[in-house]
PDB file of C-alpha atoms in Angstrom:
ATOM      1  CA  UNK A   1      33.977  -5.564  -4.009  1.00  0.00           C
ATOM      2  CA  UNK A   2      35.211  -6.340  -0.515  1.00  0.00           C
ATOM      3  CA  UNK A   3      31.910  -7.162   1.101  1.00  0.00           C
ATOM      4  CA  UNK A   4      30.758  -5.737   4.379  1.00  0.00           C
ATOM      5  CA  UNK A   5      32.031  -5.683   7.954  1.00  0.00           C
ATOM      6  CA  UNK A   6      32.181  -8.667  10.310  1.00  0.00           C
ATOM      7  CA  UNK A   7      28.899  -7.762  11.998  1.00  0.00           C
ATOM      8  CA  UNK A   8      26.999  -7.758   8.696  1.00  0.00           C
ATOM      9  CA  UNK A   9      28.631 -11.034   7.667  1.00  0.00           C
ATOM     10  CA  UNK A  10      27.697 -12.881  10.878  1.00  0.00           C
ATOM     11  CA  UNK A  11      24.108 -11.566  10.921  1.00  0.00           C
ATOM     12  CA  UNK A  12      23.594 -12.390   7.249  1.00  0.00           C
ATOM     13  CA  UNK A  13      24.902 -15.932   7.815  1.00  0.00           C
ATOM     14  CA  UNK A  14      22.294 -16.291  10.549  1.00  0.00           C
ATOM     15  CA  UNK A  15      19.533 -15.007   8.234  1.00  0.00           C
ATOM     16  CA  UNK A  16      20.335 -16.690   4.904  1.00  0.00           C
ATOM     17  CA  UNK A  17      19.612 -20.343   5.726  1.00  0.00           C
ATOM     18  CA  UNK A  18      16.234 -19.730   7.437  1.00  0.00           C
ATOM     19  CA  UNK A  19      15.251 -17.422   4.555  1.00  0.00           C
ATOM     20  CA  UNK A  20      16.151 -20.057   1.944  1.00  0.00           C
ATOM     21  CA  UNK A  21      14.209 -22.700   3.884  1.00  0.00           C
ATOM     22  CA  UNK A  22      11.198 -20.406   4.181  1.00  0.00           C
ATOM     23  CA  UNK A  23      11.289 -19.701   0.436  1.00  0.00           C
ATOM     24  CA  UNK A  24      11.389 -23.429  -0.348  1.00  0.00           C
ATOM     25  CA  UNK A  25       8.462 -23.961   2.058  1.00  0.00           C
ATOM     26  CA  UNK A  26       6.413 -21.243   0.335  1.00  0.00           C
ATOM     27  CA  UNK A  27       7.108 -22.794  -3.095  1.00  0.00           C
ATOM     28  CA  UNK A  28       6.398 -26.367  -1.959  1.00  0.00           C
ATOM     29  CA  UNK A  29       3.085 -25.416  -0.297  1.00  0.00           C
ATOM     30  CA  UNK A  30       1.925 -23.153  -3.124  1.00  0.00           C
ATOM     31  CA  UNK A  31      -1.145 -25.305  -3.783  1.00  0.00           C
ATOM     32  CA  UNK A  32      -2.199 -25.375  -0.111  1.00  0.00           C
ATOM     33  CA  UNK A  33      -1.405 -21.987   1.407  1.00  0.00           C
ATOM     34  CA  UNK A  34      -1.240 -18.398   0.173  1.00  0.00           C
ATOM     35  CA  UNK A  35       1.952 -17.953  -1.780  1.00  0.00           C
ATOM     36  CA  UNK A  36       3.480 -19.912  -4.606  1.00  0.00           C
ATOM     37  CA  UNK A  37       6.234 -19.769  -7.155  1.00  0.00           C
ATOM     38  CA  UNK A  38       6.539 -16.021  -7.541  1.00  0.00           C
ATOM     39  CA  UNK A  39       6.473 -15.235  -3.842  1.00  0.00           C
ATOM     40  CA  UNK A  40       8.803 -18.048  -2.776  1.00  0.00           C
ATOM     41  CA  UNK A  41      11.185 -17.219  -5.620  1.00  0.00           C
ATOM     42  CA  UNK A  42      11.308 -13.616  -4.462  1.00  0.00           C
ATOM     43  CA  UNK A  43      12.123 -14.750  -0.891  1.00  0.00           C
ATOM     44  CA  UNK A  44      14.957 -17.000  -2.151  1.00  0.00           C
ATOM     45  CA  UNK A  45      16.256 -14.182  -4.356  1.00  0.00           C
ATOM     46  CA  UNK A  46      16.291 -11.768  -1.403  1.00  0.00           C
ATOM     47  CA  UNK A  47      18.277 -14.296   0.656  1.00  0.00           C
ATOM     48  CA  UNK A  48      20.782 -14.601  -2.206  1.00  0.00           C
ATOM     49  CA  UNK A  49      20.874 -10.795  -2.487  1.00  0.00           C
ATOM     50  CA  UNK A  50      21.818 -10.581   1.218  1.00  0.00           C
ATOM     51  CA  UNK A  51      24.535 -13.163   0.499  1.00  0.00           C
ATOM     52  CA  UNK A  52      25.806 -11.064  -2.424  1.00  0.00           C
ATOM     53  CA  UNK A  53      25.827  -7.827  -0.431  1.00  0.00           C
ATOM     54  CA  UNK A  54      27.608  -9.307   2.590  1.00  0.00           C
ATOM     55  CA  UNK A  55      30.167 -11.515   0.809  1.00  0.00           C
ATOM     56  CA  UNK A  56      30.646  -9.645  -2.460  1.00  0.00           C
ATOM     57  CA  UNK A  57      33.875 -11.275  -3.662  1.00  0.00           C
ATOM     58  CA  UNK A  58      33.276 -14.877  -2.572  1.00  0.00           C
ATOM     59  CA  UNK A  59      29.609 -14.719  -3.559  1.00  0.00           C
ATOM     60  CA  UNK A  60      30.275 -13.537  -7.102  1.00  0.00           C
ATOM     61  CA  UNK A  61      32.627 -16.519  -7.462  1.00  0.00           C
ATOM     62  CA  UNK A  62      30.036 -18.952  -6.073  1.00  0.00           C
ATOM     63  CA  UNK A  63      26.992 -17.620  -7.936  1.00  0.00           C
ATOM     64  CA  UNK A  64      27.991 -17.588 -11.607  1.00  0.00           C
ATOM     65  CA  UNK A  65      25.840 -15.679 -14.046  1.00  0.00           C
ATOM     66  CA  UNK A  66      26.034 -18.300 -16.815  1.00  0.00           C
ATOM     67  CA  UNK A  67      24.823 -21.050 -14.498  1.00  0.00           C
ATOM     68  CA  UNK A  68      21.987 -18.885 -13.204  1.00  0.00           C
ATOM     69  CA  UNK A  69      20.811 -17.859 -16.652  1.00  0.00           C
ATOM     70  CA  UNK A  70      20.967 -21.475 -17.836  1.00  0.00           C
ATOM     71  CA  UNK A  71      18.815 -22.506 -14.866  1.00  0.00           C
ATOM     72  CA  UNK A  72      16.393 -19.677 -15.584  1.00  0.00           C
ATOM     73  CA  UNK A  73      15.996 -20.654 -19.243  1.00  0.00           C
ATOM     74  CA  UNK A  74      15.593 -24.336 -18.298  1.00  0.00           C
ATOM     75  CA  UNK A  75      12.890 -23.470 -15.768  1.00  0.00           C
ATOM     76  CA  UNK A  76      10.982 -21.375 -18.289  1.00  0.00           C
ATOM     77  CA  UNK A  77      11.278 -24.149 -20.885  1.00  0.00           C
ATOM     78  CA  UNK A  78      10.075 -26.674 -18.313  1.00  0.00           C
ATOM     79  CA  UNK A  79       7.065 -24.498 -17.533  1.00  0.00           C
ATOM     80  CA  UNK A  80       6.161 -24.181 -21.213  1.00  0.00           C
ATOM     81  CA  UNK A  81       6.792 -27.880 -21.811  1.00  0.00           C
ATOM     82  CA  UNK A  82       4.567 -28.824 -18.883  1.00  0.00           C
ATOM     83  CA  UNK A  83       1.794 -26.681 -20.330  1.00  0.00           C
ATOM     84  CA  UNK A  84       2.273 -28.333 -23.744  1.00  0.00           C
ATOM     85  CA  UNK A  85       1.971 -31.802 -22.157  1.00  0.00           C
ATOM     86  CA  UNK A  86      -1.695 -31.091 -21.440  1.00  0.00           C
ATOM     87  CA  UNK A  87      -2.314 -30.424 -25.113  1.00  0.00           C
ATOM     88  CA  UNK A  88      -4.253 -33.697 -25.453  1.00  0.00           C
ATOM     89  CA  UNK A  89      -7.219 -31.745 -24.132  1.00  0.00           C
ATOM     90  CA  UNK A  90      -6.164 -28.091 -24.185  1.00  0.00           C
ATOM     91  CA  UNK A  91      -3.167 -25.843 -23.567  1.00  0.00           C
ATOM     92  CA  UNK A  92      -2.441 -25.661 -19.791  1.00  0.00           C
ATOM     93  CA  UNK A  93      -4.770 -28.611 -19.083  1.00  0.00           C
ATOM     94  CA  UNK A  94      -4.175 -30.055 -15.620  1.00  0.00           C
ATOM     95  CA  UNK A  95      -3.578 -33.633 -16.819  1.00  0.00           C
ATOM     96  CA  UNK A  96      -2.185 -34.919 -13.499  1.00  0.00           C
ATOM     97  CA  UNK A  97      -5.120 -33.853 -11.297  1.00  0.00           C
ATOM     98  CA  UNK A  98      -7.250 -36.738  -9.946  1.00  0.00           C
ATOM     99  CA  UNK A  99      -5.164 -39.199 -11.989  1.00  0.00           C
ATOM    100  CA  UNK A 100      -3.660 -41.183  -9.090  1.00  0.00           C
ATOM    101  CA  UNK A 101      -0.101 -40.513 -10.303  1.00  0.00           C
ATOM    102  CA  UNK A 102       2.300 -38.058  -8.636  1.00  0.00           C
ATOM    103  CA  UNK A 103       0.312 -35.158  -7.079  1.00  0.00           C
ATOM    104  CA  UNK A 104      -2.801 -36.956  -8.329  1.00  0.00           C
ATOM    105  CA  UNK A 105      -4.818 -37.457  -5.146  1.00  0.00           C
ATOM    106  CA  UNK A 106      -8.405 -36.163  -5.184  1.00  0.00           C
ATOM    107  CA  UNK A 107      -9.494 -33.443  -2.753  1.00  0.00           C
ATOM    108  CA  UNK A 108     -12.763 -33.576  -0.748  1.00  0.00           C
ATOM    109  CA  UNK A 109     -15.079 -30.605  -1.177  1.00  0.00           C
ATOM    110  CA  UNK A 110     -15.077 -27.907   1.463  1.00  0.00           C
ATOM    111  CA  UNK A 111     -12.595 -27.034   4.229  1.00  0.00           C
ATOM    112  CA  UNK A 112     -10.066 -29.790   4.901  1.00  0.00           C
ATOM    113  CA  UNK A 113      -6.602 -30.031   6.487  1.00  0.00           C
ATOM    114  CA  UNK A 114      -4.806 -30.001   3.135  1.00  0.00           C
ATOM    115  CA  UNK A 115      -2.866 -32.820   1.511  1.00  0.00           C
ATOM    116  CA  UNK A 116       0.539 -32.288  -0.090  1.00  0.00           C
ATOM    117  CA  UNK A 117       0.042 -34.988  -2.743  1.00  0.00           C
ATOM    118  CA  UNK A 118      -2.725 -33.142  -4.623  1.00  0.00           C
ATOM    119  CA  UNK A 119      -3.287 -30.519  -7.319  1.00  0.00           C
ATOM    120  CA  UNK A 120      -1.716 -32.196 -10.357  1.00  0.00           C
ATOM    121  CA  UNK A 121       0.665 -30.000 -12.318  1.00  0.00           C
ATOM    122  CA  UNK A 122       0.230 -26.955 -10.053  1.00  0.00           C
ATOM    123  CA  UNK A 123       3.090 -27.872  -7.635  1.00  0.00           C
ATOM    124  CA  UNK A 124       5.407 -28.660 -10.565  1.00  0.00           C
ATOM    125  CA  UNK A 125       4.571 -25.326 -12.195  1.00  0.00           C
ATOM    126  CA  UNK A 126       5.120 -23.608  -8.837  1.00  0.00           C
ATOM    127  CA  UNK A 127       8.562 -25.218  -8.662  1.00  0.00           C
ATOM    128  CA  UNK A 128       9.508 -24.125 -12.181  1.00  0.00           C
ATOM    129  CA  UNK A 129       8.221 -20.578 -11.682  1.00  0.00           C
ATOM    130  CA  UNK A 130      10.012 -20.328  -8.322  1.00  0.00           C
ATOM    131  CA  UNK A 131      13.304 -21.449  -9.903  1.00  0.00           C
ATOM    132  CA  UNK A 132      12.838 -18.966 -12.734  1.00  0.00           C
ATOM    133  CA  UNK A 133      11.982 -15.998 -10.488  1.00  0.00           C
ATOM    134  CA  UNK A 134      14.793 -16.646  -7.986  1.00  0.00           C
ATOM    135  CA  UNK A 135      17.406 -17.027 -10.735  1.00  0.00           C
ATOM    136  CA  UNK A 136      16.091 -13.964 -12.608  1.00  0.00           C
ATOM    137  CA  UNK A 137      16.164 -11.611  -9.611  1.00  0.00           C
ATOM    138  CA  UNK A 138      19.598 -12.912  -8.563  1.00  0.00           C
ATOM    139  CA  UNK A 139      20.912 -12.261 -12.081  1.00  0.00           C
ATOM    140  CA  UNK A 140      19.678  -8.656 -11.848  1.00  0.00           C
ATOM    141  CA  UNK A 141      21.440  -8.091  -8.507  1.00  0.00           C
ATOM    142  CA  UNK A 142      24.619  -9.838  -9.699  1.00  0.00           C
ATOM    143  CA  UNK A 143      24.798  -7.863 -12.958  1.00  0.00           C
ATOM    144  CA  UNK A 144      24.303  -4.506 -11.256  1.00  0.00           C
ATOM    145  CA  UNK A 145      26.816  -5.402  -8.519  1.00  0.00           C
ATOM    146  CA  UNK A 146      29.479  -6.301 -11.099  1.00  0.00           C
ATOM    147  CA  UNK A 147      28.829  -3.253 -13.290  1.00  0.00           C
ATOM    148  CA  UNK A 148      28.437  -0.509 -10.724  1.00  0.00           C
ATOM    149  CA  UNK A 149      29.393  -1.911  -7.321  1.00  0.00           C
ATOM    150  CA  UNK A 150      32.038  -0.350  -5.108  1.00  0.00           C
ATOM    151  CA  UNK A 151      35.372  -0.573  -6.872  1.00  0.00           C
ATOM    152  CA  UNK A 152      37.751  -0.472  -3.887  1.00  0.00           C
TER     153      UNK A 152
ATOM    154  CA  UNK B   1      -9.797  31.427 -13.586  1.00  0.00           C
ATOM    155  CA  UNK B   2     -10.133  31.145  -9.811  1.00  0.00           C
ATOM    156  CA  UNK B   3     -13.861  30.593 -10.211  1.00  0.00           C
ATOM    157  CA  UNK B   4     -13.182  27.766 -12.688  1.00  0.00           C
ATOM    158  CA  UNK B   5     -10.765  26.120 -10.255  1.00  0.00           C
ATOM    159  CA  UNK B   6     -13.253  26.318  -7.390  1.00  0.00           C
ATOM    160  CA  UNK B   7     -16.036  24.983  -9.588  1.00  0.00           C
ATOM    161  CA  UNK B   8     -13.849  22.077 -10.745  1.00  0.00           C
ATOM    162  CA  UNK B   9     -12.877  21.326  -7.131  1.00  0.00           C
ATOM    163  CA  UNK B  10     -16.507  21.305  -5.976  1.00  0.00           C
ATOM    164  CA  UNK B  11     -17.722  19.182  -8.895  1.00  0.00           C
ATOM    165  CA  UNK B  12     -14.911  16.660  -8.445  1.00  0.00           C
ATOM    166  CA  UNK B  13     -15.527  16.472  -4.677  1.00  0.00           C
ATOM    167  CA  UNK B  14     -19.224  15.832  -5.177  1.00  0.00           C
ATOM    168  CA  UNK B  15     -18.381  13.238  -7.831  1.00  0.00           C
ATOM    169  CA  UNK B  16     -16.101  11.377  -5.395  1.00  0.00           C
ATOM    170  CA  UNK B  17     -18.685  11.607  -2.598  1.00  0.00           C
ATOM    171  CA  UNK B  18     -21.383  10.245  -4.895  1.00  0.00           C
ATOM    172  CA  UNK B  19     -19.057   7.372  -5.908  1.00  0.00           C
ATOM    173  CA  UNK B  20     -18.366   6.599  -2.241  1.00  0.00           C
ATOM    174  CA  UNK B  21     -22.093   6.536  -1.468  1.00  0.00           C
ATOM    175  CA  UNK B  22     -22.805   4.287  -4.426  1.00  0.00           C
ATOM    176  CA  UNK B  23     -20.228   1.651  -3.397  1.00  0.00           C
ATOM    177  CA  UNK B  24     -21.464  -1.823  -2.599  1.00  0.00           C
ATOM    178  CA  UNK B  25     -21.348  -2.738   1.118  1.00  0.00           C
ATOM    179  CA  UNK B  26     -18.243  -4.552   2.307  1.00  0.00           C
ATOM    180  CA  UNK B  27     -18.359  -8.324   1.926  1.00  0.00           C
ATOM    181  CA  UNK B  28     -21.284  -8.296  -0.526  1.00  0.00           C
ATOM    182  CA  UNK B  29     -19.795  -8.289  -4.044  1.00  0.00           C
ATOM    183  CA  UNK B  30     -21.884  -8.212  -7.186  1.00  0.00           C
ATOM    184  CA  UNK B  31     -23.242 -11.603  -8.183  1.00  0.00           C
ATOM    185  CA  UNK B  32     -21.385 -13.201 -11.096  1.00  0.00           C
ATOM    186  CA  UNK B  33     -21.431 -16.695 -12.541  1.00  0.00           C
ATOM    187  CA  UNK B  34     -17.652 -17.146 -12.643  1.00  0.00           C
ATOM    188  CA  UNK B  35     -16.856 -16.860  -8.921  1.00  0.00           C
ATOM    189  CA  UNK B  36     -19.668 -19.249  -8.002  1.00  0.00           C
ATOM    190  CA  UNK B  37     -18.291 -21.698 -10.581  1.00  0.00           C
ATOM    191  CA  UNK B  38     -14.743 -21.457  -9.215  1.00  0.00           C
ATOM    192  CA  UNK B  39     -15.832 -21.839  -5.576  1.00  0.00           C
ATOM    193  CA  UNK B  40     -18.006 -24.866  -6.322  1.00  0.00           C
ATOM    194  CA  UNK B  41     -15.830 -26.689  -8.873  1.00  0.00           C
ATOM    195  CA  UNK B  42     -12.161 -25.714  -8.438  1.00  0.00           C
ATOM    196  CA  UNK B  43     -11.480 -28.277  -5.707  1.00  0.00           C
ATOM    197  CA  UNK B  44     -12.943 -31.064  -7.834  1.00  0.00           C
ATOM    198  CA  UNK B  45     -11.496 -30.086 -11.219  1.00  0.00           C
ATOM    199  CA  UNK B  46      -8.013 -28.859 -10.318  1.00  0.00           C
ATOM    200  CA  UNK B  47      -7.747 -30.980  -7.132  1.00  0.00           C
ATOM    201  CA  UNK B  48      -6.229 -28.003  -5.307  1.00  0.00           C
ATOM    202  CA  UNK B  49      -7.286 -26.597  -1.955  1.00  0.00           C
ATOM    203  CA  UNK B  50      -5.907 -23.178  -2.890  1.00  0.00           C
ATOM    204  CA  UNK B  51      -8.464 -21.928  -5.402  1.00  0.00           C
ATOM    205  CA  UNK B  52      -6.311 -18.899  -6.181  1.00  0.00           C
ATOM    206  CA  UNK B  53      -3.413 -21.175  -7.147  1.00  0.00           C
ATOM    207  CA  UNK B  54      -5.711 -23.272  -9.327  1.00  0.00           C
ATOM    208  CA  UNK B  55      -6.887 -20.107 -11.120  1.00  0.00           C
ATOM    209  CA  UNK B  56      -3.364 -18.732 -11.548  1.00  0.00           C
ATOM    210  CA  UNK B  57      -1.763 -21.968 -12.768  1.00  0.00           C
ATOM    211  CA  UNK B  58      -4.682 -23.889 -14.284  1.00  0.00           C
ATOM    212  CA  UNK B  59      -7.640 -21.814 -15.455  1.00  0.00           C
ATOM    213  CA  UNK B  60      -5.560 -18.744 -16.348  1.00  0.00           C
ATOM    214  CA  UNK B  61      -2.206 -20.421 -16.955  1.00  0.00           C
ATOM    215  CA  UNK B  62      -1.569 -18.377 -20.081  1.00  0.00           C
ATOM    216  CA  UNK B  63      -1.548 -15.251 -17.904  1.00  0.00           C
ATOM    217  CA  UNK B  64       1.176 -16.757 -15.704  1.00  0.00           C
ATOM    218  CA  UNK B  65       3.151 -17.715 -18.792  1.00  0.00           C
ATOM    219  CA  UNK B  66       2.986 -14.053 -19.869  1.00  0.00           C
ATOM    220  CA  UNK B  67       4.192 -12.889 -16.451  1.00  0.00           C
ATOM    221  CA  UNK B  68       7.137 -15.301 -16.524  1.00  0.00           C
ATOM    222  CA  UNK B  69       7.982 -14.129 -20.054  1.00  0.00           C
ATOM    223  CA  UNK B  70       7.855 -10.476 -18.966  1.00  0.00           C
ATOM    224  CA  UNK B  71      10.304 -11.262 -16.160  1.00  0.00           C
ATOM    225  CA  UNK B  72      12.572 -13.092 -18.619  1.00  0.00           C
ATOM    226  CA  UNK B  73      12.498 -10.114 -21.008  1.00  0.00           C
ATOM    227  CA  UNK B  74      13.309  -7.704 -18.163  1.00  0.00           C
ATOM    228  CA  UNK B  75      16.321  -9.782 -17.073  1.00  0.00           C
ATOM    229  CA  UNK B  76      17.539 -10.106 -20.682  1.00  0.00           C
ATOM    230  CA  UNK B  77      17.320  -6.342 -21.214  1.00  0.00           C
ATOM    231  CA  UNK B  78      19.157  -5.596 -17.954  1.00  0.00           C
ATOM    232  CA  UNK B  79      21.973  -7.995 -18.880  1.00  0.00           C
ATOM    233  CA  UNK B  80      22.137  -6.378 -22.343  1.00  0.00           C
ATOM    234  CA  UNK B  81      22.171  -2.883 -20.818  1.00  0.00           C
ATOM    235  CA  UNK B  82      25.081  -3.646 -18.476  1.00  0.00           C
ATOM    236  CA  UNK B  83      27.085  -5.597 -21.054  1.00  0.00           C
ATOM    237  CA  UNK B  84      29.111  -2.533 -22.090  1.00  0.00           C
ATOM    238  CA  UNK B  85      29.834  -1.381 -18.535  1.00  0.00           C
ATOM    239  CA  UNK B  86      33.530  -1.150 -17.538  1.00  0.00           C
ATOM    240  CA  UNK B  87      34.704  -4.155 -15.566  1.00  0.00           C
TER     241      UNK B  87
END
């Protein structure tokens, strides 16, 4: 678990931060552009996988499996809880849409430039799903790296 | 035996060709009530420009919940599988 050579380390440091930012952008604009929680979570998880491959020893100290699995369970519980909050009308009811609260702005019909403060619970669900997917895929990489990684 | 193979090959080829000829033209899907409903009402009801996102997280949210649960089960089983691995 020594990590990779200097070249791989420098290049991965140059890649990781833009990849994390791009993943957060995809999650945050899930209700406006193609993409969303699953896709952005996969991008964040691939950035963390590059981090794990390049800096094996330091990275497995920084990314702890207990913390990641706790975050994953909390995100899944938040997703389910958010869907239960709409139970006044039905399961998974979008109770924040058109309400004037957070993400509650109405959208005009037809093509429009897109407003970030719209879509009700969809951005929150995107956030929870993105957190869950990124933590889940990172846990898979971390577990396999610890169990079968190079033992030198 | 050879004759049966050739006959099967010819029948299957003609079946595929007939299917290709019977396809609907590109960009002209079959008319259904649901897609018209989503295109006309999704922006008003779910207040989301991305109609696909409003279907995935609002109209068919239970489907997304199932996908997230499948991912959770996969991660749990992988952690269980590698629990006995030598450190």
